[in-house]
mmCIF file of C-alpha atoms and ligand atoms in Angstrom:
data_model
loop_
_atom_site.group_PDB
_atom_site.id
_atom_site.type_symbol
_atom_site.label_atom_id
_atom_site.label_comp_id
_atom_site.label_asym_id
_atom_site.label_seq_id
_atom_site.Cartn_x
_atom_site.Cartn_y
_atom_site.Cartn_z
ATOM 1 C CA UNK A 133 -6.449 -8.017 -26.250
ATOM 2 C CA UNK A 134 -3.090 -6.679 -25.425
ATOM 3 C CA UNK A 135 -3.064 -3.383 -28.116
ATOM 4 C CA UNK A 136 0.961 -2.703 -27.211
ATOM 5 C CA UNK A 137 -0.740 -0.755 -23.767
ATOM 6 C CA UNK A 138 1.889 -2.530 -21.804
ATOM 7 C CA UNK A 139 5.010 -2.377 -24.092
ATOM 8 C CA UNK A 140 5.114 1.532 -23.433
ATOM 9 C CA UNK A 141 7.748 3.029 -21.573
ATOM 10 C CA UNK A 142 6.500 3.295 -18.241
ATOM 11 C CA UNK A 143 6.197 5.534 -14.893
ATOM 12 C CA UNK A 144 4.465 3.491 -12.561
ATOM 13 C CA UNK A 145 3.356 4.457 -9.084
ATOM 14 C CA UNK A 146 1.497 2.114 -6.967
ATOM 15 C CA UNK A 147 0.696 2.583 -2.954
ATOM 16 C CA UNK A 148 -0.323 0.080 -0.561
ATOM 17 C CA UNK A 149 2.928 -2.082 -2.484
ATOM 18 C CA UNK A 150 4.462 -3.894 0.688
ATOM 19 C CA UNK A 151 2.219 -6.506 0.290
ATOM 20 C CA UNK A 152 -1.729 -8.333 -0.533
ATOM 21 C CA UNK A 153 -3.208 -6.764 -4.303
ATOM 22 C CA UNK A 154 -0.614 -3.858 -4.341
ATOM 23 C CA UNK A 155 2.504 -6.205 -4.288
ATOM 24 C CA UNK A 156 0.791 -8.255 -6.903
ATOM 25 C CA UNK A 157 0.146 -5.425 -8.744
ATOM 26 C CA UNK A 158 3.311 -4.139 -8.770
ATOM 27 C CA UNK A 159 4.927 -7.660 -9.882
ATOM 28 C CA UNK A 160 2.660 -8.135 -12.268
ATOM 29 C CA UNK A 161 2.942 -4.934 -14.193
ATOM 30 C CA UNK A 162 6.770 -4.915 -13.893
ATOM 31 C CA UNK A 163 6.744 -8.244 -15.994
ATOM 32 C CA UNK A 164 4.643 -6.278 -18.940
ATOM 33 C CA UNK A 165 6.429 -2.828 -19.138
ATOM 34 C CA UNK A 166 8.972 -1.611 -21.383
ATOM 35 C CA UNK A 167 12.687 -2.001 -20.492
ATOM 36 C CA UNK A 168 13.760 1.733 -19.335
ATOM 37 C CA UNK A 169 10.515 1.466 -17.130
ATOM 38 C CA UNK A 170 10.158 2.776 -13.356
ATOM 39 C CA UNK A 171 8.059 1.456 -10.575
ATOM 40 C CA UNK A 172 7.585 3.855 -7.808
ATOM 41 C CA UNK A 173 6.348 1.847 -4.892
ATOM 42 C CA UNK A 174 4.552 3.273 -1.803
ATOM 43 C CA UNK A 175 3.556 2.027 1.754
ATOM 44 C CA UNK A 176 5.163 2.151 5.675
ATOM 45 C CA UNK A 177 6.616 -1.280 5.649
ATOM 46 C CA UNK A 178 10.136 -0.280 4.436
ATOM 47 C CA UNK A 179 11.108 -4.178 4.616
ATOM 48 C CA UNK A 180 7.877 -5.156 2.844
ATOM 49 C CA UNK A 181 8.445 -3.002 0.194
ATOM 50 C CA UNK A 182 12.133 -4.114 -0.012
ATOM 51 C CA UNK A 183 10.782 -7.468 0.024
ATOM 52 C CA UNK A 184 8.465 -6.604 -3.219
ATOM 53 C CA UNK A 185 11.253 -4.619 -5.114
ATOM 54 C CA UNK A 186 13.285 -8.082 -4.397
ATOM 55 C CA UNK A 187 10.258 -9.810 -5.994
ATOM 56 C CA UNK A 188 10.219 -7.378 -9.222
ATOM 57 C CA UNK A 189 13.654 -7.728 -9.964
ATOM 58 C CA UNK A 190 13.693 -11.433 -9.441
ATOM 59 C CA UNK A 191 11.917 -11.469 -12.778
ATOM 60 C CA UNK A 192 12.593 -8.339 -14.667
ATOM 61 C CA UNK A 193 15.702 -6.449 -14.283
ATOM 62 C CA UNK A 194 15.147 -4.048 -16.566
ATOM 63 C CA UNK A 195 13.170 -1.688 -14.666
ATOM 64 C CA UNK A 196 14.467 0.610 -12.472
ATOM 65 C CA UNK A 197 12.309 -0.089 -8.755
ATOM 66 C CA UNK A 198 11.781 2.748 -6.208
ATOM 67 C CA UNK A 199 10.802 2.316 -2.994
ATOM 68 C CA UNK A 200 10.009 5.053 -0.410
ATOM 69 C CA UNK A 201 7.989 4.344 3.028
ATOM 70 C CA UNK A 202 5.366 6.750 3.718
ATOM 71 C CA UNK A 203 2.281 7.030 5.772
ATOM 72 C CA UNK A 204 -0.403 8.260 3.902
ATOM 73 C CA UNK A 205 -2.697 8.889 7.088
ATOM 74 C CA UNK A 206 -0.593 12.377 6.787
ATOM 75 C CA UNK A 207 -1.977 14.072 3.255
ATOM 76 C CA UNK A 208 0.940 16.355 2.310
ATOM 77 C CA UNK A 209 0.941 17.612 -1.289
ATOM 78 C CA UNK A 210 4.138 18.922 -0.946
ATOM 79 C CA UNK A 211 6.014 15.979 -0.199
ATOM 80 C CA UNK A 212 4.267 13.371 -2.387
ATOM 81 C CA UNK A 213 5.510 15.999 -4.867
ATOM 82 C CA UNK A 214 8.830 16.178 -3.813
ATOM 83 C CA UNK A 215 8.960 11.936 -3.851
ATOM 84 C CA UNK A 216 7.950 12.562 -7.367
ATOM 85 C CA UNK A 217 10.109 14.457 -8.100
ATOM 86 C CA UNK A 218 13.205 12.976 -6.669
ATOM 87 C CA UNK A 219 12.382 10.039 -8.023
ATOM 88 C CA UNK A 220 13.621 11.173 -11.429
ATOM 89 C CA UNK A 221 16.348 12.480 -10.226
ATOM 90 C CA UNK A 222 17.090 8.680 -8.780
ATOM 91 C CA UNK A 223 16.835 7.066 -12.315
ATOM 92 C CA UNK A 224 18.332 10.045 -14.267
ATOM 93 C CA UNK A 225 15.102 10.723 -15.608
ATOM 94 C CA UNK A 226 12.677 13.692 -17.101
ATOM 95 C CA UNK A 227 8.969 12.885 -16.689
ATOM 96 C CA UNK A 228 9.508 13.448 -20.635
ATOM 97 C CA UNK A 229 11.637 9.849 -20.896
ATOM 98 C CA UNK A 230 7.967 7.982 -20.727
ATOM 99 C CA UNK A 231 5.093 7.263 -22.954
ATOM 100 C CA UNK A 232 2.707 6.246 -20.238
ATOM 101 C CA UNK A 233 2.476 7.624 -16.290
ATOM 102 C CA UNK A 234 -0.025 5.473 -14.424
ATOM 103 C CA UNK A 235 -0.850 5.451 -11.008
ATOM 104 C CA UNK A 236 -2.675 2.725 -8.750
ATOM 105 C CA UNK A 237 -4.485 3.952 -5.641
ATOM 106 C CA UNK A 238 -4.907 0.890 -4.334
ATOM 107 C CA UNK A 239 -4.023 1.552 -0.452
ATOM 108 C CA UNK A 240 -6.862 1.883 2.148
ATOM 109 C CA UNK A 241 -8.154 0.977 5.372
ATOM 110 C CA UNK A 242 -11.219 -0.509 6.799
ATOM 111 C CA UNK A 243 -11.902 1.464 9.528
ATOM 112 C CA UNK A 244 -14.170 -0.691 11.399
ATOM 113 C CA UNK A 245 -11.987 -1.705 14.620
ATOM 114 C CA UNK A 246 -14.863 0.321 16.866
ATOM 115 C CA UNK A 247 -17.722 -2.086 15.166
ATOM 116 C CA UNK A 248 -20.209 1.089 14.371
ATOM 117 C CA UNK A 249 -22.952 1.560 12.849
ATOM 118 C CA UNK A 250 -23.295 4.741 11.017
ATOM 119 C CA UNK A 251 -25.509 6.410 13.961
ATOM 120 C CA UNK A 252 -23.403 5.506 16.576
ATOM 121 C CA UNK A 253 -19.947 7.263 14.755
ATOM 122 C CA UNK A 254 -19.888 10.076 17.313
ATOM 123 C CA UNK A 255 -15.963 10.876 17.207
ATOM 124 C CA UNK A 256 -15.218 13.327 15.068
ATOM 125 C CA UNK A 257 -11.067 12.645 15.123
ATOM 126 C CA UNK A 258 -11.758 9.020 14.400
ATOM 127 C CA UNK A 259 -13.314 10.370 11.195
ATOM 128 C CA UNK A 260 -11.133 12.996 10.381
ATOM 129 C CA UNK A 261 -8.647 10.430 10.808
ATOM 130 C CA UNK A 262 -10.215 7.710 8.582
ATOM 131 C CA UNK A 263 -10.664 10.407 5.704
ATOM 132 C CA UNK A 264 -7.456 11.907 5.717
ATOM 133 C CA UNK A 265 -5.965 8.589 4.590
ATOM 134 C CA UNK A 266 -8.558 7.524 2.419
ATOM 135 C CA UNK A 267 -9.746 10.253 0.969
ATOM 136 C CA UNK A 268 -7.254 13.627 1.745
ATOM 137 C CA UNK A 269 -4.268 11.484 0.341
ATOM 138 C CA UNK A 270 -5.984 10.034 -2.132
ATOM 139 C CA UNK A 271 -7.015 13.605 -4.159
ATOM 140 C CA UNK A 272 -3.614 15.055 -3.729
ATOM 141 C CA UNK A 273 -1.252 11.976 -4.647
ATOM 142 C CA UNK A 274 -3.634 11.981 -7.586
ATOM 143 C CA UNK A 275 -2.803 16.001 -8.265
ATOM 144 C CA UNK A 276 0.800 15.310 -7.112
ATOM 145 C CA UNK A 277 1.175 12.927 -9.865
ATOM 146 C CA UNK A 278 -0.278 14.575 -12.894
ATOM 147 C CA UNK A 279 1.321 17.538 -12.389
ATOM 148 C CA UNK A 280 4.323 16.352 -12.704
ATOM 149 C CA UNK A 281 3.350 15.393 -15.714
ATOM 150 C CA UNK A 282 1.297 19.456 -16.872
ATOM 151 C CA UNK A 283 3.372 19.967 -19.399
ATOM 152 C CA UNK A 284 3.605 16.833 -21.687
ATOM 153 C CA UNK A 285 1.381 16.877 -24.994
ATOM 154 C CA UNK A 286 -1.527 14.442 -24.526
ATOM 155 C CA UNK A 287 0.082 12.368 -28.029
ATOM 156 C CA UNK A 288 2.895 12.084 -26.565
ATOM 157 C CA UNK A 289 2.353 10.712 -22.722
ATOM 158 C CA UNK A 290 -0.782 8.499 -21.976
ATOM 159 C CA UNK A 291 -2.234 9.356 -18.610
ATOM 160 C CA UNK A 292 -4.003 6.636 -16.316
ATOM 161 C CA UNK A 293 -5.294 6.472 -12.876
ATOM 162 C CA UNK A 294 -6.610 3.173 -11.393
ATOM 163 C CA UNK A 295 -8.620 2.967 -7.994
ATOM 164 C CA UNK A 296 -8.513 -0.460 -6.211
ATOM 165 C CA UNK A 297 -12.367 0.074 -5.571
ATOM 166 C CA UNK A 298 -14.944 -2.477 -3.492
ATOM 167 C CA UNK A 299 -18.165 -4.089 -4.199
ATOM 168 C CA UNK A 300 -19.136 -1.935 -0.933
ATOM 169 C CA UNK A 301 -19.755 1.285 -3.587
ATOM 170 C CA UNK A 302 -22.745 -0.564 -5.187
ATOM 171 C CA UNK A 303 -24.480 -2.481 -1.954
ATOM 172 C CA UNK A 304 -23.093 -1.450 1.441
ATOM 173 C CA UNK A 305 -21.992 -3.082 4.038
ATOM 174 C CA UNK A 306 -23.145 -3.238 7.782
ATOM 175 C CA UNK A 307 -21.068 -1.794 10.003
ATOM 176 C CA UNK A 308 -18.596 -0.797 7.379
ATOM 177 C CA UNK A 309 -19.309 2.533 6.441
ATOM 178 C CA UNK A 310 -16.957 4.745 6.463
ATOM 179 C CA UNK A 311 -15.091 2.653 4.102
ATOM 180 C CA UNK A 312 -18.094 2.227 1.639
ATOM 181 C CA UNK A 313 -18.455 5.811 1.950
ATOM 182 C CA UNK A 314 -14.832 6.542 0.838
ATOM 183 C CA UNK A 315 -14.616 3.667 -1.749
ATOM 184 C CA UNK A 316 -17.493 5.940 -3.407
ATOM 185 C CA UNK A 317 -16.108 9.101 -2.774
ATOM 186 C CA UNK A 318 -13.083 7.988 -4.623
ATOM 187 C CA UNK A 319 -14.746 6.732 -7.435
ATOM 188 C CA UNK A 320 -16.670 9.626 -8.201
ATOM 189 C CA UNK A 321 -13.554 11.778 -8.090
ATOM 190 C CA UNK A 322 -12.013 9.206 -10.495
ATOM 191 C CA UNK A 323 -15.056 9.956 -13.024
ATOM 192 C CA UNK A 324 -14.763 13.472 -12.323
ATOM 193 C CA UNK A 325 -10.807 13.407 -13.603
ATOM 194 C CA UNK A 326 -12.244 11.658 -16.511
ATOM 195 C CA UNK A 327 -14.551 14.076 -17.320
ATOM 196 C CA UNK A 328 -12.295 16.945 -16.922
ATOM 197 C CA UNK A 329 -9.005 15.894 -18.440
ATOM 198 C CA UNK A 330 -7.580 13.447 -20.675
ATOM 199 C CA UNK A 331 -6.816 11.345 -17.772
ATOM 200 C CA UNK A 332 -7.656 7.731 -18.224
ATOM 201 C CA UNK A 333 -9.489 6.370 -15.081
ATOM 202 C CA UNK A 334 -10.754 2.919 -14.039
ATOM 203 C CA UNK A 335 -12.482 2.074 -10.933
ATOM 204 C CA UNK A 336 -11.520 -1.728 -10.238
ATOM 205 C CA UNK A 337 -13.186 -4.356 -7.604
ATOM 206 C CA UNK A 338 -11.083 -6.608 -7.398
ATOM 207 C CA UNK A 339 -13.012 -9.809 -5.648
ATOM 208 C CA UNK A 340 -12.877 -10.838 -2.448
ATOM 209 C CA UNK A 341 -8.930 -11.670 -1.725
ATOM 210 C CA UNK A 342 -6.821 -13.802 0.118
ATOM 211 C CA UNK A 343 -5.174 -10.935 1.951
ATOM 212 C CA UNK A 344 -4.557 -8.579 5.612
ATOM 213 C CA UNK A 345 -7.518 -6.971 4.849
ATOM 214 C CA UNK A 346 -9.988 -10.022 3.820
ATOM 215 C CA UNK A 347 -8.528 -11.544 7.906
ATOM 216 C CA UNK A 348 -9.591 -8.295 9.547
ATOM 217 C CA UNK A 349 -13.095 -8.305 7.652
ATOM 218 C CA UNK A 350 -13.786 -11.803 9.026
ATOM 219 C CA UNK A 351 -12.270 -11.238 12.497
ATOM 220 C CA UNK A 352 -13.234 -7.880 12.985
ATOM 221 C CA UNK A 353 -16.719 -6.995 10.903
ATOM 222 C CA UNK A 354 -18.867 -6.412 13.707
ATOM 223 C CA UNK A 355 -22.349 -7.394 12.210
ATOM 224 C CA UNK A 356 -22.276 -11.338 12.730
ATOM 225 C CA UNK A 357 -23.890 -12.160 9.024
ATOM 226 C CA UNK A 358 -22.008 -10.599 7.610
ATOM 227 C CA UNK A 359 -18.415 -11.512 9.360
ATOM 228 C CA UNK A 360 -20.314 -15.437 8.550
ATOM 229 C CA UNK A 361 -20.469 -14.939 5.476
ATOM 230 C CA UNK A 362 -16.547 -13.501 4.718
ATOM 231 C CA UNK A 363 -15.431 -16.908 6.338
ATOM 232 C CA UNK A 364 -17.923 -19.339 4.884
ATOM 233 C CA UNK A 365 -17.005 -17.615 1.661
ATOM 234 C CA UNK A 366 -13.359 -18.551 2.188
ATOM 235 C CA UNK A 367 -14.409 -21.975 3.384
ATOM 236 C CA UNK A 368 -15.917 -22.654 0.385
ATOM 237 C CA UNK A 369 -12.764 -21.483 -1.619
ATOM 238 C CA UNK A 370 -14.872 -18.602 -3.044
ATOM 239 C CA UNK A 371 -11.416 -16.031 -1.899
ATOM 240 C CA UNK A 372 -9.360 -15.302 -5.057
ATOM 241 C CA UNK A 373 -5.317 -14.403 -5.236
ATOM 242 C CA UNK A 374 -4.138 -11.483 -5.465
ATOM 243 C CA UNK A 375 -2.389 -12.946 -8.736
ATOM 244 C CA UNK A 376 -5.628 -14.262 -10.023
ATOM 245 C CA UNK A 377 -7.509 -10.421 -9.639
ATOM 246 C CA UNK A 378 -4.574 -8.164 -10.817
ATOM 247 C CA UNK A 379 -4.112 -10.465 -13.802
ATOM 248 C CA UNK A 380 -7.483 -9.469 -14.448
ATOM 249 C CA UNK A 381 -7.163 -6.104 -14.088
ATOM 250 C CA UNK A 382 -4.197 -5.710 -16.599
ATOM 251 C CA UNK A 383 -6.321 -7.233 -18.977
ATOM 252 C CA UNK A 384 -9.409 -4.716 -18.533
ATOM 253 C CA UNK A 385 -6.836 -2.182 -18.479
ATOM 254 C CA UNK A 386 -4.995 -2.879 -21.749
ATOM 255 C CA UNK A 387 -8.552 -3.550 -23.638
ATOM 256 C CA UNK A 388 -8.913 0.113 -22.805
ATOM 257 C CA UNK A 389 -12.558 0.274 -22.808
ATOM 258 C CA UNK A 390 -13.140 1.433 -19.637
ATOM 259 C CA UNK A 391 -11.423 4.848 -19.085
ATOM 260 C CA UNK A 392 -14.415 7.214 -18.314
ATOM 261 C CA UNK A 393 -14.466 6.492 -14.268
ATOM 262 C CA UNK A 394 -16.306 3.210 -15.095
ATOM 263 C CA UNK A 395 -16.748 0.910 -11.751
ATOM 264 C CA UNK A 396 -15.551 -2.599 -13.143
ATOM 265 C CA UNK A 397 -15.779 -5.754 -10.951
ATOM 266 C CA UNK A 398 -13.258 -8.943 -10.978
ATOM 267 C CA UNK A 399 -17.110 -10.783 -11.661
ATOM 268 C CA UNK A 400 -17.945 -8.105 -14.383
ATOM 269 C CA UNK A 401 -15.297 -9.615 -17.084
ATOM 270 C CA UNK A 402 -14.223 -12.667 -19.046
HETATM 271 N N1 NAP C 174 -8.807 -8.135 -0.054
HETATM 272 C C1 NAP C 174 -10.054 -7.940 -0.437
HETATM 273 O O1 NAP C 174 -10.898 -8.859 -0.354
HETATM 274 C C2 NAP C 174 -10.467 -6.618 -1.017
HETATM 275 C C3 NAP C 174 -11.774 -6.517 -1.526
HETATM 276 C C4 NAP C 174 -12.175 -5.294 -2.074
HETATM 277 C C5 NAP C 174 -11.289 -4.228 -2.091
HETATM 278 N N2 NAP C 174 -10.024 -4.369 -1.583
HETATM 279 C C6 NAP C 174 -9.139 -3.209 -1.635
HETATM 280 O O2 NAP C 174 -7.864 -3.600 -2.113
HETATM 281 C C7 NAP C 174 -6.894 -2.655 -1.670
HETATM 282 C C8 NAP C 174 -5.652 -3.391 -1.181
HETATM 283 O O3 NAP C 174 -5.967 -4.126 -0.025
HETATM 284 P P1 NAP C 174 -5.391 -5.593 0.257
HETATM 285 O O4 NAP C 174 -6.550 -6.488 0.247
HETATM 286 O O5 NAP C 174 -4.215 -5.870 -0.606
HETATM 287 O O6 NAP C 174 -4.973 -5.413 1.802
HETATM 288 P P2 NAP C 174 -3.562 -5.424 2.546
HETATM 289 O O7 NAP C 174 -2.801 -6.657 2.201
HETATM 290 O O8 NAP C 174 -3.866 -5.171 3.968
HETATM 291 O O9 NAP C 174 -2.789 -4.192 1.914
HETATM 292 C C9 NAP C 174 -3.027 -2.861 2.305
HETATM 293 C C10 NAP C 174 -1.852 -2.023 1.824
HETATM 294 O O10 NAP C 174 -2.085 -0.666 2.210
HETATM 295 C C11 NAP C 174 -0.932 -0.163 2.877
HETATM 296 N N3 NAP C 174 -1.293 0.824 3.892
HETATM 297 C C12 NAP C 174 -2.134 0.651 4.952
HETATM 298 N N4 NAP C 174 -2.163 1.761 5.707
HETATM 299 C C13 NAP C 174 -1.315 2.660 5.107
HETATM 300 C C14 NAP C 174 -0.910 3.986 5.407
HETATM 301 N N5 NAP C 174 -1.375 4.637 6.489
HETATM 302 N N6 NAP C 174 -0.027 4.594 4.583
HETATM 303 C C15 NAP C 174 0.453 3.953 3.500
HETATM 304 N N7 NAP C 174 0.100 2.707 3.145
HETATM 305 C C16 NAP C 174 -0.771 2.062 3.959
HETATM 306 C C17 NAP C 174 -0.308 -1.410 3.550
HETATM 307 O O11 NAP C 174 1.091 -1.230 3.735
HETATM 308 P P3 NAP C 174 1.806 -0.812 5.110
HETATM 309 O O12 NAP C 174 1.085 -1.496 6.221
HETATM 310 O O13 NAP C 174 3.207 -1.268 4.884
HETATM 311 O O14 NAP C 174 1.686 0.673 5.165
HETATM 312 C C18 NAP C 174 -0.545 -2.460 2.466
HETATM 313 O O15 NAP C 174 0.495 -2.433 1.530
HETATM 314 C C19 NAP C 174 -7.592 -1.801 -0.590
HETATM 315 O O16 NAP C 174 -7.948 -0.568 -1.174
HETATM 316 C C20 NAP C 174 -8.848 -2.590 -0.271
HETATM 317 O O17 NAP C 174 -9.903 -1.772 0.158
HETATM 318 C C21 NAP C 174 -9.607 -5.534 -1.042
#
């Protein structure tokens, strides 16, 4: 049920959008929002994001599309602020001009090149590292964002965060956890927000997907079951699109009944 969530007037910042579930993401939203909308899109690929903007406007050209490559591995409040920020200055904009400001944190990285097992992570930069994308950047894009938006009347701007989450929060997986550590971290700040503030959250797991990051689990997953069972699993056609999970997600997201931090799988819903 599509309650007019999408027909808002929109600020829309999504990360990881150069390609895989964040590209999707970002054309599939762009189709739903309000004319007068603007999609800020995030990643390093300058051309894949180019490429995505291309894709956006192929279909709606009445939202204004940012793009601005940045490396998240370097958590900098002050300048996801100041992209923020000069991103209204780009469209002519206040933060004021929208009814909704959402933001997907749906960039991340495995982190499982070395093929470790928890007890043999003995390299501290290597974690420091891992964390400071995927965890560091994550809490102050998320701060960076909102307080953009401080001074806007709750009736008058709906607030919503959106974590591309992973089955790895509720059962681990071998070899893989830093990542499974993270994906949990990150939801329990996302529960947190909800708890504190107004700020509508949703922790999404989005399937296994055809995409960069499904090839590197099979090729790279160091336990051998496991990496098995990532290819059989594709094999046996069991690997979604990224179209087929993000439609999904807009759905759960414009039902609006899970905004407390909830952890919601592609295999939870209808
Ligand atoms: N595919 C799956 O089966 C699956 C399952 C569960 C969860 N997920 C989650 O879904 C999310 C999206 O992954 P995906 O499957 O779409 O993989 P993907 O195609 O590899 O996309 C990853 C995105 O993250 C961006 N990124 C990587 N490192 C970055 C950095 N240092 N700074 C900024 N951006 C960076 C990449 O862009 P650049 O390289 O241009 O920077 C890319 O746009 C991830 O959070 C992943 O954990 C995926």
């Amino acid at each position: 049920m599509d309650t007019g969530y999408w027909s808002k007037r929109t600020f829309c910042l999504i990360t990881g959008a150069s390609r895989g579930i964040g590209r999707s993401i970002a054309v599939e939203v762009s189709k739903k929002i309000a004319p007068g909308s603007v999609v800020l899109l995030l990643a390093r690929s300058k051309a894949g994001l180019e490429s995505t903007k291309e894709e956006i406007l192929n279909s709606n050209s009445q939202v204004d599309v940012l793009i601005e490559p940045l490396d998240l591995s370097i958590p900098d409040y002050d300048s996801f602020r100041t992209i923020i920020d000069s991103s209204f200055t780009k469209c002519g904009l206040k933060p004021t001009s929208f009814e909704h400001a959402i933001i997907f944190q749906n960039a991340a990285s495995l982190g499982i090149q070395r093929g470790l097992k928890v007890v043999e992570i003995n390299e501290l930069k290597e974690i420091q590292d891992y964390y400071a994308f995927n965890l560091n950047s994550f809490i102050l894009l998320n701060t960076a964002f909102f307080s953009v938006f401080d001074s806007i009347n709750s009736n008058e701007l709906l607030r919503t965060v959106v974590h591309i989450s992973s089955g790895g929060v509720i059962a681990p997986f071998k070899t893989w956890g830093l990542y499974c550590a993270a994906k949990s971290a990150r939801n329990l700040l996302l529960k947190s927000m909800a708890l504190e503030s107004g700020i509508q959250a949703l922790n999404y797991a989005p399937g296994s997907v055809d995409t960069a990051i499904y090839d590197e689990a099979v090729n790279c997953t160091a336990d051998t079951e496991l990496a098995k069972l990532f290819e059989e699993d594709r094999k046996a056609g069991k690997v979604l699109t990224c179209e087929q999970t993000v439609k999904k997600l807009l759905k759960v997201l414009a039902s609006q009944l899970f905004i407390k931090g909830e952890h919601v799988s592609y295999h939870d819903v209808e």
